[in-house]
Amino acid sequence: MSPIVGVLIAYLAGSIPSAYIAGRVKGVDLRKHGSGNLGATNVVRVLGARIGAVVFIADLLKGFLPVYFLPTYTETLRPELWALVYGAAAILGHVKPIFLLG
């Protein structure tokens, strides 16, 4: 796999808005409740600790999985450096998710 494809996959994985999805499942737009932030802390405030823990683990995994698995499939001599790039792409996706534009 091309490293650029890996960066795209990591960004898209990071862009999955787990807090938003959890809120929608419960019928709540978290952007309009609590602090308005789509983070695990606000999920705990608005929806409770159990759902907050699920969102926290989902957020953790969407950063961990690309860093752990994508370098294995990257066609390059320095996969450990690409792991850092994939981590940065996942963080960028988490902070600026393409799925929540607008």
Coordinates of N, CA, C and O in Angstrom, one line a residue:
M1 N 0.8 -1.2 0.0 CA 0.0 0.0 0.0 C 0.9 1.2 0.0 O 1.9 1.3 0.7
S2 N 0.5 2.2 -0.7 CA 1.2 3.5 -0.8 C 1.0 4.2 0.6 O 0.0 4.2 1.2
P3 N 2.1 4.9 1.1 CA 2.0 5.6 2.3 C 0.9 6.7 2.3 O 0.3 7.0 3.3
I4 N 0.7 7.3 1.1 CA -0.4 8.3 1.0 C -1.8 7.7 1.2 O -2.6 8.3 1.9
V5 N -2.0 6.5 0.8 CA -3.3 5.8 1.0 C -3.4 5.6 2.5 O -4.5 5.7 3.1
G6 N -2.3 5.2 3.2 CA -2.3 5.0 4.6 C -2.7 6.2 5.4 O -3.4 6.2 6.3
V7 N -2.1 7.4 4.9 CA -2.4 8.6 5.6 C -3.9 8.9 5.4 O -4.6 9.4 6.4
L8 N -4.5 8.7 4.2 CA -5.9 8.9 4.0 C -6.7 8.0 4.9 O -7.7 8.5 5.5
I9 N -6.4 6.7 5.0 CA -7.1 5.8 5.9 C -7.0 6.2 7.3 O -8.1 6.2 8.0
A10 N -5.9 6.7 7.8 CA -5.7 7.1 9.2 C -6.5 8.3 9.4 O -7.2 8.5 10.5
Y11 N -6.5 9.3 8.5 CA -7.3 10.5 8.6 C -8.8 10.2 8.7 O -9.5 10.7 9.6
L12 N -9.3 9.3 7.8 CA -10.7 8.9 7.8 C -11.1 8.2 9.1 O -12.2 8.4 9.7
A13 N -10.2 7.3 9.6 CA -10.4 6.6 10.9 C -10.5 7.6 12.0 O -11.5 7.5 12.8
G14 N -9.6 8.6 12.0 CA -9.7 9.6 13.1 C -10.9 10.5 13.0 O -11.4 11.1 14.0
S15 N -11.5 10.6 11.8 CA -12.6 11.4 11.6 C -14.0 10.9 12.0 O -15.0 11.6 12.0
I16 N -14.0 9.6 12.4 CA -15.2 9.0 12.9 C -15.6 9.7 14.2 O -14.9 9.6 15.2
P17 N -16.7 10.4 14.2 CA -17.2 11.1 15.4 C -17.9 10.3 16.4 O -19.1 10.3 16.5
S18 N -17.2 9.5 17.2 CA -17.8 8.5 18.1 C -18.7 9.2 19.1 O -19.8 8.7 19.4
A19 N -18.4 10.4 19.6 CA -19.2 11.1 20.6 C -20.5 11.5 19.9 O -21.6 11.4 20.4
Y20 N -20.4 12.0 18.7 CA -21.6 12.5 17.9 C -22.5 11.3 17.7 O -23.7 11.4 17.8
I21 N -21.9 10.1 17.3 CA -22.7 8.9 17.0 C -23.4 8.5 18.3 O -24.6 8.1 18.3
A22 N -22.7 8.5 19.4 CA -23.3 8.0 20.7 C -24.5 9.0 21.0 O -25.5 8.5 21.5
G23 N -24.3 10.2 20.8 CA -25.3 11.2 21.1 C -26.5 11.0 20.2 O -27.7 11.0 20.7
R24 N -26.3 10.8 19.0 CA -27.4 10.6 18.0 C -28.2 9.3 18.4 O -29.4 9.2 18.2
V25 N -27.5 8.2 18.8 CA -28.1 7.0 19.2 C -29.1 7.2 20.3 O -30.2 6.7 20.4
K26 N -28.7 8.1 21.2 CA -29.5 8.5 22.4 C -30.5 9.6 22.1 O -31.2 10.1 23.0
G27 N -30.5 10.1 20.9 CA -31.4 11.2 20.5 C -30.9 12.6 21.0 O -31.8 13.5 21.2
V28 N -29.6 12.8 21.2 CA -29.1 14.0 21.7 C -28.0 14.5 20.8 O -27.2 13.8 20.4
D29 N -28.1 15.8 20.5 CA -27.0 16.5 19.7 C -26.0 17.1 20.8 O -26.3 18.1 21.4
L30 N -24.9 16.4 21.0 CA -24.0 16.8 22.1 C -23.4 18.2 21.8 O -22.9 18.8 22.8
R31 N -23.5 18.7 20.6 CA -23.0 20.0 20.3 C -23.9 21.1 20.9 O -23.5 22.2 21.0
K32 N -25.1 20.7 21.3 CA -26.0 21.7 21.9 C -26.3 21.4 23.4 O -27.2 22.0 24.0
H33 N -25.6 20.5 24.0 CA -25.8 20.1 25.4 C -24.4 20.1 26.1 O -23.4 19.9 25.5
G34 N -24.5 20.3 27.4 CA -23.2 20.3 28.2 C -22.3 21.4 27.8 O -22.7 22.5 27.6
S35 N -21.1 21.0 27.6 CA -20.1 22.0 27.1 C -20.2 22.3 25.6 O -19.6 23.2 25.1
G36 N -20.9 21.5 24.9 CA -21.0 21.6 23.4 C -19.8 20.9 22.7 O -19.8 20.9 21.5
N37 N -18.9 20.3 23.5 CA -17.7 19.7 22.9 C -18.1 18.2 22.6 O -18.8 17.6 23.3
L38 N -17.6 17.7 21.5 CA -17.8 16.3 21.1 C -16.6 15.4 21.7 O -15.9 14.8 20.9
G39 N -16.5 15.5 23.0 CA -15.4 14.7 23.6 C -16.1 13.8 24.6 O -17.2 13.9 25.0
A40 N -15.2 12.8 25.1 CA -15.7 11.8 26.1 C -16.2 12.5 27.4 O -17.1 12.0 28.0
T41 N -15.5 13.6 27.8 CA -15.9 14.3 29.0 C -17.3 14.8 28.9 O -18.1 14.7 29.9
N42 N -17.7 15.4 27.8 CA -19.0 15.9 27.6 C -20.0 14.8 27.5 O -21.1 14.9 28.0
V43 N -19.6 13.7 26.9 CA -20.5 12.5 26.9 C -20.8 12.0 28.3 O -21.9 11.7 28.6
V44 N -19.8 12.0 29.2 CA -20.0 11.6 30.5 C -21.0 12.5 31.2 O -21.9 12.1 31.9
R45 N -20.8 13.8 31.0 CA -21.7 14.8 31.6 C -23.1 14.6 31.2 O -24.1 14.7 32.0
V46 N -23.3 14.4 29.9 CA -24.7 14.4 29.3 C -25.3 13.0 29.3 O -26.5 12.9 29.6
L47 N -24.5 12.0 29.0 CA -25.1 10.7 28.7 C -24.7 9.7 29.8 O -25.2 8.6 29.8
G48 N -23.7 10.0 30.6 CA -23.4 9.1 31.7 C -22.0 8.4 31.5 O -21.4 8.4 30.4
A49 N -21.5 7.9 32.6 CA -20.1 7.3 32.6 C -20.0 6.1 31.7 O -18.9 5.9 31.0
R50 N -21.0 5.2 31.6 CA -20.9 4.0 30.8 C -20.7 4.4 29.3 O -19.8 3.8 28.6
I51 N -21.5 5.2 28.8 CA -21.4 5.6 27.4 C -20.2 6.5 27.2 O -19.5 6.3 26.1
G52 N -19.8 7.3 28.2 CA -18.6 8.0 28.1 C -17.3 7.1 27.9 O -16.4 7.4 27.2
A53 N -17.3 6.0 28.7 CA -16.2 5.1 28.6 C -16.2 4.4 27.2 O -15.1 4.2 26.7
V54 N -17.3 4.1 26.7 CA -17.4 3.5 25.3 C -16.8 4.5 24.3 O -16.0 4.1 23.4
V55 N -17.2 5.8 24.4 CA -16.7 6.8 23.5 C -15.2 7.0 23.7 O -14.4 7.1 22.7
F56 N -14.7 7.0 24.9 CA -13.3 7.1 25.2 C -12.5 6.0 24.5 O -11.5 6.2 23.9
I57 N -13.0 4.7 24.7 CA -12.3 3.6 24.1 C -12.3 3.7 22.6 O -11.4 3.4 21.9
A58 N -13.5 4.1 22.0 CA -13.6 4.2 20.5 C -12.6 5.3 20.0 O -11.9 5.0 19.0
D59 N -12.5 6.4 20.7 CA -11.5 7.4 20.3 C -10.1 6.9 20.5 O -9.2 7.2 19.6
L60 N -9.8 6.2 21.5 CA -8.5 5.6 21.7 C -8.1 4.6 20.5 O -7.1 4.7 19.9
L61 N -9.1 3.8 20.2 CA -8.9 2.8 19.1 C -8.7 3.4 17.7 O -7.9 3.0 16.9
K62 N -9.4 4.5 17.5 CA -9.3 5.1 16.1 C -8.0 5.8 16.0 O -7.6 6.1 14.8
G63 N -7.2 6.0 17.0 CA -5.9 6.5 16.9 C -4.9 5.4 17.0 O -3.9 5.4 16.2
F64 N -5.1 4.4 17.8 CA -4.2 3.3 17.9 C -4.1 2.3 16.7 O -3.1 2.0 16.3
L65 N -5.3 2.0 16.2 CA -5.3 1.0 15.1 C -4.6 1.4 13.9 O -3.8 0.6 13.3
P66 N -4.7 2.6 13.4 CA -3.9 3.0 12.2 C -2.4 3.0 12.5 O -1.7 2.5 11.6
V67 N -2.0 3.4 13.6 CA -0.6 3.4 14.0 C -0.1 2.0 14.1 O 1.1 1.7 13.7
Y68 N -0.8 1.1 14.6 CA -0.4 -0.2 14.9 C -0.4 -1.1 13.6 O 0.6 -1.8 13.3
F69 N -1.4 -1.0 12.8 CA -1.6 -1.9 11.6 C -1.1 -1.3 10.3 O -0.5 -2.1 9.5
L70 N -1.3 -0.1 10.0 CA -0.9 0.5 8.7 C 0.5 0.4 8.3 O 0.9 0.1 7.2
P71 N 1.5 0.6 9.2 CA 2.9 0.5 8.9 C 3.3 -0.9 8.3 O 4.2 -1.1 7.5
T72 N 2.5 -1.9 8.8 CA 2.8 -3.3 8.3 C 2.5 -3.4 6.8 O 3.2 -4.2 6.1
Y73 N 1.6 -2.7 6.3 CA 1.2 -2.8 4.9 C 1.8 -1.7 4.1 O 1.5 -1.6 2.9
T74 N 2.6 -0.8 4.6 CA 3.2 0.3 3.9 C 4.4 -0.2 3.1 O 5.3 -0.8 3.7
E75 N 4.5 0.2 1.9 CA 5.6 -0.2 1.0 C 6.7 0.9 1.1 O 6.8 1.7 0.2
T76 N 7.4 0.8 2.2 CA 8.5 1.8 2.4 C 9.6 1.2 3.3 O 9.3 0.2 3.9
L77 N 10.7 1.8 3.3 CA 11.8 1.3 4.1 C 11.7 1.6 5.6 O 12.3 1.0 6.4
R78 N 11.0 2.7 5.9 CA 10.9 3.2 7.3 C 9.5 3.2 7.8 O 8.9 4.2 8.0
P79 N 8.9 2.0 8.0 CA 7.5 2.0 8.5 C 7.3 2.7 9.8 O 6.2 3.2 10.1
E80 N 8.3 2.7 10.7 CA 8.2 3.3 12.0 C 8.0 4.8 11.9 O 7.3 5.5 12.7
L81 N 8.6 5.5 10.9 CA 8.4 6.9 10.6 C 7.0 7.1 10.1 O 6.3 8.1 10.5
W82 N 6.5 6.2 9.3 CA 5.1 6.4 8.7 C 4.1 6.2 9.8 O 3.0 6.7 9.8
A83 N 4.4 5.4 10.8 CA 3.5 5.2 12.0 C 3.3 6.5 12.7 O 2.2 6.9 13.1
L84 N 4.3 7.4 12.8 CA 4.2 8.7 13.3 C 3.3 9.6 12.5 O 2.4 10.3 13.0
V85 N 3.5 9.5 11.2 CA 2.6 10.2 10.2 C 1.2 9.8 10.3 O 0.3 10.6 10.3
Y86 N 1.0 8.5 10.4 CA -0.4 7.9 10.5 C -1.0 8.4 11.8 O -2.2 8.7 11.8
G87 N -0.3 8.4 12.9 CA -0.8 9.0 14.1 C -1.2 10.4 14.0 O -2.3 10.8 14.5
A88 N -0.4 11.2 13.4 CA -0.7 12.6 13.2 C -1.9 12.8 12.3 O -2.8 13.7 12.6
A89 N -2.1 12.0 11.3 CA -3.2 12.0 10.4 C -4.5 11.7 11.2 O -5.6 12.3 11.0
A90 N -4.4 10.6 12.1 CA -5.6 10.3 12.9 C -6.0 11.4 13.9 O -7.2 11.6 14.0
I91 N -5.0 12.0 14.4 CA -5.2 13.1 15.3 C -5.9 14.3 14.6 O -6.9 14.9 15.0
L92 N -5.4 14.6 13.4 CA -6.0 15.6 12.6 C -7.4 15.3 12.2 O -8.3 16.2 12.3
G93 N -7.7 14.1 11.9 CA -9.1 13.6 11.6 C -10.0 13.8 12.9 O -11.1 14.1 12.7
H94 N -9.4 13.5 14.0 CA -10.2 13.6 15.3 C -10.5 15.1 15.5 O -11.6 15.4 16.0
V95 N -9.5 16.0 15.3 CA -9.7 17.4 15.6 C -10.6 18.1 14.5 O -11.4 19.0 14.8
K96 N -10.3 17.7 13.2 CA -11.0 18.3 12.1 C -11.7 17.2 11.3 O -11.2 16.9 10.2
P97 N -12.8 16.6 11.8 CA -13.4 15.5 11.1 C -14.1 15.9 9.8 O -14.9 16.8 9.8
I98 N -13.8 15.2 8.7 CA -14.5 15.5 7.5 C -16.0 15.1 7.5 O -16.8 15.7 6.8
F99 N -16.4 14.2 8.4 CA -17.7 13.8 8.5 C -18.7 14.8 9.2 O -19.9 14.6 9.2
L100 N -18.1 15.8 9.8 CA -18.9 16.8 10.5 C -18.8 18.2 9.9 O -18.9 19.2 10.7
L101 N -18.6 18.3 8.7 CA -18.4 19.6 8.0 C -19.8 20.3 8.1 O -20.8 19.7 7.9
G102 N -19.7 21.6 8.3 CA -20.9 22.4 8.2 C -21.6 22.7 9.4 O -21.7 22.7 10.5

